[in-house]
Coordinates of C-alpha atoms in Angstrom, one line a residue:
M80 CA 48.8 -63.7 -66.7
A81 CA 46.9 -63.4 -63.1
E82 CA 50.8 -60.6 -63.1
G83 CA 49.1 -58.7 -65.8
L84 CA 45.5 -58.2 -64.3
T85 CA 47.5 -56.6 -61.3
R86 CA 49.5 -54.9 -63.8
R87 CA 46.4 -53.4 -65.5
E88 CA 47.6 -55.0 -68.4
E89 CA 45.6 -56.0 -71.1
I90 CA 44.7 -60.2 -72.4
T91 CA 44.9 -60.7 -75.6
N92 CA 42.8 -63.8 -76.1
G93 CA 45.5 -65.9 -76.6
Q94 CA 46.5 -65.8 -72.4
A95 CA 42.5 -65.8 -72.2
L96 CA 42.7 -68.9 -74.6
A97 CA 45.4 -70.4 -72.3
D98 CA 43.6 -69.9 -69.0
L99 CA 40.9 -71.9 -70.5
L100 CA 42.1 -74.8 -71.3
N101 CA 44.3 -75.3 -67.9
I102 CA 40.6 -74.6 -66.4
E103 CA 41.2 -77.9 -64.3
Q104 CA 44.2 -77.2 -62.5
K105 CA 42.8 -73.9 -61.8
T106 CA 43.0 -72.0 -58.3
L107 CA 39.4 -70.0 -58.8
R108 CA 41.0 -66.7 -58.5
E109 CA 42.8 -68.0 -62.0
C110 CA 39.5 -68.7 -63.3
L111 CA 38.6 -65.6 -62.7
I112 CA 41.2 -64.8 -65.5
Y113 CA 39.3 -65.6 -68.2
L114 CA 35.9 -63.5 -66.6
A115 CA 38.4 -60.2 -66.5
W116 CA 39.0 -60.9 -70.0
L117 CA 35.7 -60.7 -70.7
D118 CA 35.8 -57.7 -68.5
Q119 CA 38.0 -55.8 -70.2
Q120 CA 35.5 -57.0 -74.4
I121 CA 33.6 -55.3 -72.8
V122 CA 35.3 -52.0 -71.1
E123 CA 36.8 -51.6 -74.5
L124 CA 33.6 -51.6 -76.6
D125 CA 32.6 -48.5 -74.6
K126 CA 34.7 -46.1 -75.2
T127 CA 34.8 -47.9 -78.8
Y128 CA 31.1 -47.3 -78.8
P129 CA 29.7 -44.7 -76.2
E130 CA 26.1 -45.1 -78.1
W131 CA 24.6 -47.8 -78.3
G132 CA 23.7 -48.5 -82.4
P133 CA 24.1 -50.6 -84.8
E134 CA 28.0 -51.0 -84.4
R135 CA 28.0 -51.5 -81.0
E136 CA 25.4 -53.6 -81.2
E137 CA 27.5 -55.4 -84.2
A138 CA 30.2 -55.6 -81.9
W139 CA 29.3 -57.1 -78.8
F140 CA 27.5 -59.5 -80.6
A141 CA 30.9 -60.3 -82.7
H142 CA 32.1 -60.1 -79.5
N143 CA 30.1 -62.8 -77.8
L144 CA 30.1 -65.5 -80.6
Q145 CA 33.9 -65.3 -80.0
D146 CA 34.0 -65.7 -76.5
A147 CA 31.5 -69.0 -77.4
R148 CA 34.5 -70.4 -79.9
L149 CA 36.7 -69.9 -77.4
R150 CA 34.5 -72.1 -74.6
L151 CA 34.5 -75.0 -77.5
Q152 CA 38.5 -74.6 -78.1
A153 CA 38.3 -75.0 -74.9
G154 CA 36.4 -78.7 -75.0
R155 CA 33.9 -76.2 -72.8
I156 CA 30.6 -77.7 -74.6
A157 CA 28.5 -77.0 -72.4
S158 CA 29.1 -73.6 -72.0
A159 CA 29.4 -73.2 -75.7
R160 CA 26.2 -74.7 -76.2
F161 CA 24.7 -71.9 -73.9
A162 CA 26.7 -69.2 -75.1
Y163 CA 26.1 -70.3 -79.0
E164 CA 22.3 -70.1 -77.5
D165 CA 22.6 -66.6 -75.9
V166 CA 24.2 -65.5 -79.5
L167 CA 21.9 -67.0 -81.5
L168 CA 19.6 -65.9 -79.8
Q169 CA 20.4 -62.0 -80.1
A170 CA 21.3 -62.5 -84.0
E171 CA 17.7 -63.0 -84.2
E172 CA 16.8 -60.4 -81.7
S173 CA 18.7 -58.0 -83.9
A174 CA 18.0 -59.2 -87.4
D175 CA 16.1 -56.4 -88.6
R176 CA 18.7 -53.4 -86.8
T177 CA 22.2 -55.4 -87.7
P178 CA 22.5 -56.9 -91.0
K179 CA 25.6 -58.1 -90.6
T180 CA 24.2 -60.4 -87.6
K181 CA 21.4 -61.4 -89.7
A182 CA 23.5 -62.4 -92.3
M183 CA 25.5 -64.1 -89.6
I184 CA 22.7 -66.9 -88.2
P185 CA 23.0 -69.9 -90.6
Q186 CA 26.9 -69.6 -89.5
I187 CA 25.4 -69.7 -85.9
L188 CA 23.3 -72.3 -86.5
K189 CA 25.6 -74.7 -87.8
E190 CA 28.3 -74.3 -85.1
M191 CA 26.0 -75.3 -82.8
G192 CA 24.9 -78.0 -85.0
A193 CA 28.3 -79.4 -85.3
L194 CA 29.2 -79.3 -81.4
P195 CA 30.0 -82.5 -80.4
D196 CA 27.1 -83.6 -77.9
G197 CA 25.1 -84.3 -80.5
K198 CA 22.1 -81.9 -79.6
G199 CA 22.3 -80.0 -82.7
V200 CA 20.6 -76.6 -82.3
T201 CA 19.1 -75.4 -79.5
R202 CA 16.8 -72.6 -78.1
R203 CA 16.3 -71.1 -75.5
S204 CA 14.1 -67.3 -74.6
R205 CA 14.8 -64.8 -73.2
D206 CA 12.8 -66.2 -69.8
D207 CA 15.3 -68.9 -69.5
E208 CA 18.1 -66.3 -68.8

């Protein structure tokens, strides 16, 4: 996958997850591939939604939720919890502007509450970033 980055090829979700699953065996450069995938997704959002508004906000939320789920699938529980806290905070802050995001709050609470670390639903404020 690192070779794909040098050729400016797109990184698929599966490639990003596969790389994250093997993170313990990776060098720092190889671990950055996952971050490059995240950055690539942001660039795509910028192209698709050049102006900030409800549609872009919903797309950004969907991206962040996907990231949290990928971290969980990879067994990165602490990292997944941090990402779910971000997603929950984002959903609650944008609930009035984006009905689709508001509708996802119960699902986020369910997924976060089921994380295997047994901490249940945790929240942090914007000040904790």
